[in-house]
mmCIF file of C-alpha atoms in Angstrom:
data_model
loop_
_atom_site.group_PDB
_atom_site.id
_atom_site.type_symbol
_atom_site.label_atom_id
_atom_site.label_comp_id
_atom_site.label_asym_id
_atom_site.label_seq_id
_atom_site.Cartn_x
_atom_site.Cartn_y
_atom_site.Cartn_z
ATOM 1 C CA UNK A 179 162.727 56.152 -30.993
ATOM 2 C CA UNK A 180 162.638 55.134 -34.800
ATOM 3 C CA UNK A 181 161.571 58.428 -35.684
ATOM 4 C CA UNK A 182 164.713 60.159 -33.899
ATOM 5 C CA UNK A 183 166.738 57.340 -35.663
ATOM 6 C CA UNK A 184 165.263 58.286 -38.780
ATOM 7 C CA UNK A 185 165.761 61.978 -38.417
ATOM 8 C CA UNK A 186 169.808 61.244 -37.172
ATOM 9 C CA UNK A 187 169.959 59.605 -40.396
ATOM 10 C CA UNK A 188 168.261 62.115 -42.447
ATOM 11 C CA UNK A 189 170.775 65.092 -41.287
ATOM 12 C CA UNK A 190 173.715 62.766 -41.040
ATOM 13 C CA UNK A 191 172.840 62.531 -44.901
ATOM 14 C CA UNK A 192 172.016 65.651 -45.741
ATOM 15 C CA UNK A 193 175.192 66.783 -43.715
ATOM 16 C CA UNK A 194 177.515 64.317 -45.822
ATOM 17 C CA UNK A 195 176.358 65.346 -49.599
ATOM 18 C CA UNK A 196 176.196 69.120 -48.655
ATOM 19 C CA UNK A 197 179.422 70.033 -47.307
ATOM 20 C CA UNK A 198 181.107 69.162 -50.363
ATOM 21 C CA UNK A 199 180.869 72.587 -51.855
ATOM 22 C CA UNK A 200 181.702 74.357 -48.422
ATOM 23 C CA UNK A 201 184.753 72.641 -48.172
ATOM 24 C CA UNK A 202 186.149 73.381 -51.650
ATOM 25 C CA UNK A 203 186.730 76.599 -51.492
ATOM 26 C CA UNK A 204 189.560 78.764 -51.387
ATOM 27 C CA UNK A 205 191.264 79.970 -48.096
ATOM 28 C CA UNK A 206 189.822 83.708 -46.917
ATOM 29 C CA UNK A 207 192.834 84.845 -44.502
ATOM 30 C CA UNK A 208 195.587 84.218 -46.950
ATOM 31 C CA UNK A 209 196.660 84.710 -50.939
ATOM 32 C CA UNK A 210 197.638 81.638 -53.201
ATOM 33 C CA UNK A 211 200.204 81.947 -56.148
ATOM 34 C CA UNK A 212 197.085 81.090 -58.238
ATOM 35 C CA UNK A 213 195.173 84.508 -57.424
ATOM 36 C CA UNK A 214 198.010 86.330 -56.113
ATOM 37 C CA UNK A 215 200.138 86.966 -59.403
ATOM 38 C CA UNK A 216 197.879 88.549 -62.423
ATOM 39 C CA UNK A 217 199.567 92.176 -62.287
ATOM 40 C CA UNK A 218 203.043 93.869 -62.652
ATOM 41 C CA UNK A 219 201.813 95.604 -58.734
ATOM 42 C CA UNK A 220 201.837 92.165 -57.699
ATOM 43 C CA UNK A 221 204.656 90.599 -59.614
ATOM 44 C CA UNK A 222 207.015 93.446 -58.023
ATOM 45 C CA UNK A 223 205.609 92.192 -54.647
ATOM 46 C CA UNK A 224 206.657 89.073 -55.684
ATOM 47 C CA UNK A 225 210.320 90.009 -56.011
ATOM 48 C CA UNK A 226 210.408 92.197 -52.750
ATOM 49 C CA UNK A 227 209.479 88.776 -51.538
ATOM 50 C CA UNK A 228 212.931 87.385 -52.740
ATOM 51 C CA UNK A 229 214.891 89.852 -50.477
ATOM 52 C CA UNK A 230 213.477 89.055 -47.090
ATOM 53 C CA UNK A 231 214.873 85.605 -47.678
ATOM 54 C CA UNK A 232 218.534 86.639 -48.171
ATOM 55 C CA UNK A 233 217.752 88.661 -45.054
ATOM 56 C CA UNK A 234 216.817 85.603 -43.125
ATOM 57 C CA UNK A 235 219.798 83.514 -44.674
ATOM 58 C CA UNK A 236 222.427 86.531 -43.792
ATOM 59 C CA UNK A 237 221.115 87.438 -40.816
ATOM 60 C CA UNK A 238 219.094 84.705 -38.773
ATOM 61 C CA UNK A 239 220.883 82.372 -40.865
ATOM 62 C CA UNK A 240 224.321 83.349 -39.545
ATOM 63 C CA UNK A 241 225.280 81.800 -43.170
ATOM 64 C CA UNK A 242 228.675 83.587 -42.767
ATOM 65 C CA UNK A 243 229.500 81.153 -39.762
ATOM 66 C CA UNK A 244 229.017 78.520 -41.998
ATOM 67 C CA UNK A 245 230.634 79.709 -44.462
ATOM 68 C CA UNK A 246 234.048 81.034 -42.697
ATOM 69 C CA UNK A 247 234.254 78.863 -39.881
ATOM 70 C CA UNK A 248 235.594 76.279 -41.341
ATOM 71 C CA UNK A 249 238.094 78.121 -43.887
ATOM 72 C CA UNK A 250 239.718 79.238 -40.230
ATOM 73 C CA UNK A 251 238.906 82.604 -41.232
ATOM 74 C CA UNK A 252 236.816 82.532 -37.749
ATOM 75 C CA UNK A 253 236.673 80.320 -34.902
ATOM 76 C CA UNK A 254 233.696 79.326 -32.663
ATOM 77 C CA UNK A 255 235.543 81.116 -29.985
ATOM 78 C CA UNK A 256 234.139 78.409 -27.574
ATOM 79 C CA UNK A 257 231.897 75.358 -27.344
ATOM 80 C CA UNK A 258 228.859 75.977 -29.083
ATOM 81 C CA UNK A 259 227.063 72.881 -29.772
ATOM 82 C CA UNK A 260 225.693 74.357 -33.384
ATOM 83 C CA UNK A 261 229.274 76.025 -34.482
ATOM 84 C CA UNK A 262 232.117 73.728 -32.550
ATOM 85 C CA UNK A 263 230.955 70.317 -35.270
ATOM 86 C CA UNK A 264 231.349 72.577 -38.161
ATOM 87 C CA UNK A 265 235.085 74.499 -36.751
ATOM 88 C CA UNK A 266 236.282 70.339 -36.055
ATOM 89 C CA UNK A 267 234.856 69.045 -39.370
ATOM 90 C CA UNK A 268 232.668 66.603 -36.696
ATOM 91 C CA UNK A 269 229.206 68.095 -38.282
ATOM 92 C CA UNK A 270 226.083 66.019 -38.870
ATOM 93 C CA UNK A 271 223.628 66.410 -41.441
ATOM 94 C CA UNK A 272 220.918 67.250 -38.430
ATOM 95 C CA UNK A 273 222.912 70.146 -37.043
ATOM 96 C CA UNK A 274 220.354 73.088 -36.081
ATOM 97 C CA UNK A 275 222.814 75.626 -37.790
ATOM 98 C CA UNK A 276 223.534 73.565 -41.118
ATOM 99 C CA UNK A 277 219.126 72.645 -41.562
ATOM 100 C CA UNK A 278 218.794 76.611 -41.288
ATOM 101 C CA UNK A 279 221.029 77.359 -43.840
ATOM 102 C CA UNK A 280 220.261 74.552 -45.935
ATOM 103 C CA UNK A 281 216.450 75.439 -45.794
ATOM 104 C CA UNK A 282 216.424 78.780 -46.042
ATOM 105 C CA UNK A 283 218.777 79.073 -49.224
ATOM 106 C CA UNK A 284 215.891 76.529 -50.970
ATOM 107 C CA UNK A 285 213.506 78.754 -49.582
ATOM 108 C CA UNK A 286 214.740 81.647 -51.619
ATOM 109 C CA UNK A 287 215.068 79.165 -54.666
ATOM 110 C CA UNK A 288 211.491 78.242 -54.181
ATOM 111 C CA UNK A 289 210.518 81.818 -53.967
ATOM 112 C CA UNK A 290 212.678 82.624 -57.217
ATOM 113 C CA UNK A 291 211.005 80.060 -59.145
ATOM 114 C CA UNK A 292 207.672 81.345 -58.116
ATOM 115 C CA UNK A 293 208.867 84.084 -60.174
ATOM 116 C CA UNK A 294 209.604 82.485 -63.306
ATOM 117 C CA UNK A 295 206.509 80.527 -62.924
ATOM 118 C CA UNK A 296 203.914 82.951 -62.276
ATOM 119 C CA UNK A 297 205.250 86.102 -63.821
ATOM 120 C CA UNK A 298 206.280 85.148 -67.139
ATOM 121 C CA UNK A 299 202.692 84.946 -68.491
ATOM 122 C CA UNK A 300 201.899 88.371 -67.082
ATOM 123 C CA UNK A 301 200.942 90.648 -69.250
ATOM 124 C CA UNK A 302 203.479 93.917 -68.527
ATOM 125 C CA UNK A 303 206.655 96.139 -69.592
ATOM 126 C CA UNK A 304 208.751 93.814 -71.073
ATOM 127 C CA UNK A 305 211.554 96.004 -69.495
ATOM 128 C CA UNK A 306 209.889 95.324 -66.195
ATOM 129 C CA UNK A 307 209.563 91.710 -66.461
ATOM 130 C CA UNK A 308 213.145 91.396 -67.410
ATOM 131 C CA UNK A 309 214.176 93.383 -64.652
ATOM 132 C CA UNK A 310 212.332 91.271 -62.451
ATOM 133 C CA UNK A 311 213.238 87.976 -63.820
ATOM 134 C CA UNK A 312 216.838 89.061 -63.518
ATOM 135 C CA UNK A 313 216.650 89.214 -60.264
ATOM 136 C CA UNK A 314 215.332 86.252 -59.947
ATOM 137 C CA UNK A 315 217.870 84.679 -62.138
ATOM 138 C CA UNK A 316 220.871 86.025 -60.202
ATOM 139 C CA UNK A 317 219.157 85.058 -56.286
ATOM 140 C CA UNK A 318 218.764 81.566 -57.589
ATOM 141 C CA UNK A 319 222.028 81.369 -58.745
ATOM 142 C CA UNK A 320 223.649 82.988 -55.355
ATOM 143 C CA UNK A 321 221.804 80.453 -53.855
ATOM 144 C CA UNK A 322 223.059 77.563 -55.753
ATOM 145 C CA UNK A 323 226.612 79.188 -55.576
ATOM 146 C CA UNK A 324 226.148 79.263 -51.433
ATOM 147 C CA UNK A 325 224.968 75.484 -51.197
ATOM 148 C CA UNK A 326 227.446 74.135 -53.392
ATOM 149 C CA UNK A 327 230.402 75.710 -51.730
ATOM 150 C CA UNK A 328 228.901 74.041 -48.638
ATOM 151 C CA UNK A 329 227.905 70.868 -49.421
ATOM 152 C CA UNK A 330 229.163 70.227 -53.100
ATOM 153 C CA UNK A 331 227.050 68.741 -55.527
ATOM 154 C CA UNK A 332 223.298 69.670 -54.416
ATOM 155 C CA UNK A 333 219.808 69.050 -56.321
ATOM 156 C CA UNK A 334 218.922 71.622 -58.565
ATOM 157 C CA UNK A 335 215.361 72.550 -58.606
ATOM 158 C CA UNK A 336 213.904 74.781 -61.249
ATOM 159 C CA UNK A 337 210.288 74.434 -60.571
ATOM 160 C CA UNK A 338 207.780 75.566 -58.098
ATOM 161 C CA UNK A 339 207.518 72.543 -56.088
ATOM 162 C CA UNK A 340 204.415 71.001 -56.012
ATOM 163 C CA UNK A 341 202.901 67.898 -54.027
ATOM 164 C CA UNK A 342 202.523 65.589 -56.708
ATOM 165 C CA UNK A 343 205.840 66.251 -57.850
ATOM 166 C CA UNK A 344 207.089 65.718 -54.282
ATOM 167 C CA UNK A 345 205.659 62.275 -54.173
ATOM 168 C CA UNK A 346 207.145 61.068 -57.396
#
């Protein structure tokens, strides 16, 4: 008995100090922004990237409900528990419709600062990198230019979010 005690210590030990290595290391099944941007291949990935968040706002986001219904350029055209709030001015900040539109156009902002994060330092065309970073320039600001018609003054974030800087 005090010998299987003594070996359940033993590999209880050995198990403790020499994991520590194999569970620092970096994910296999996915890329981070740390590896993923190094090249002007992968910076132009970067900014395809961009575009399938203005398809999401425009077209899962039905951001032009949003945006018309309550101009009465459209109506809800019925009682639709998401759309009816916004056409009666009766909205609440945890309306399904309204945290989809809100989220996705700070996804795109998040994905736009990516840009000017990871691929100014990239060594590349300078024509290129304009290019791209105008792009990224003019997405943030159509975001910004969406959420403040919406909801008016909004935060502006120009920063790749990170979770330190969430916590502070």
């Amino acid at each position: 008995m005090k010998n299987l005690y003594l070996l359940s210590l033993i590999i209880f030990s050995i198990s403790i100090v020499g994991c520590s290595d194999f569970l620092d290391r970096e994910p296999l099944d996915e890329i981070s922004t740390n590896s993923f941007y190094t090249t002007p291949e992968e910076a132009e990935l970067g900014a395809i990237s961009m575009y399938s968040a203005i398809q999401a706002i425009n077209w899962k986001g039905k951001s032009w409900q949003i945006e018309e219904i309550p101009s009465d350029n459209s109506t809800t055209g019925g009682n639709d528990p998401d759309f009816s709030p916004i056409d009666n001015f009766t909205t609440s900040p945890d309306n399904p419709a309204v945290l989809e539109y809100w989220s996705e156009h700070f996804k795109l902002i998040t994905l736009t600062n990516q840009i000017f994060t990871y691929v100014t330092p990239i060594s590349m065309y300078q024509e290129q990198k304009n290019n791209i970073l105008g792009e990224a320039g003019f997405l943030r600001a159509y975001s910004y230019f969406d959420l403040v018609r919406i909801f008016g003054e909004v935060p502006i974030i120009d920063e790749v979010p990170t979770i330190e800087s969430d916590l502070n």
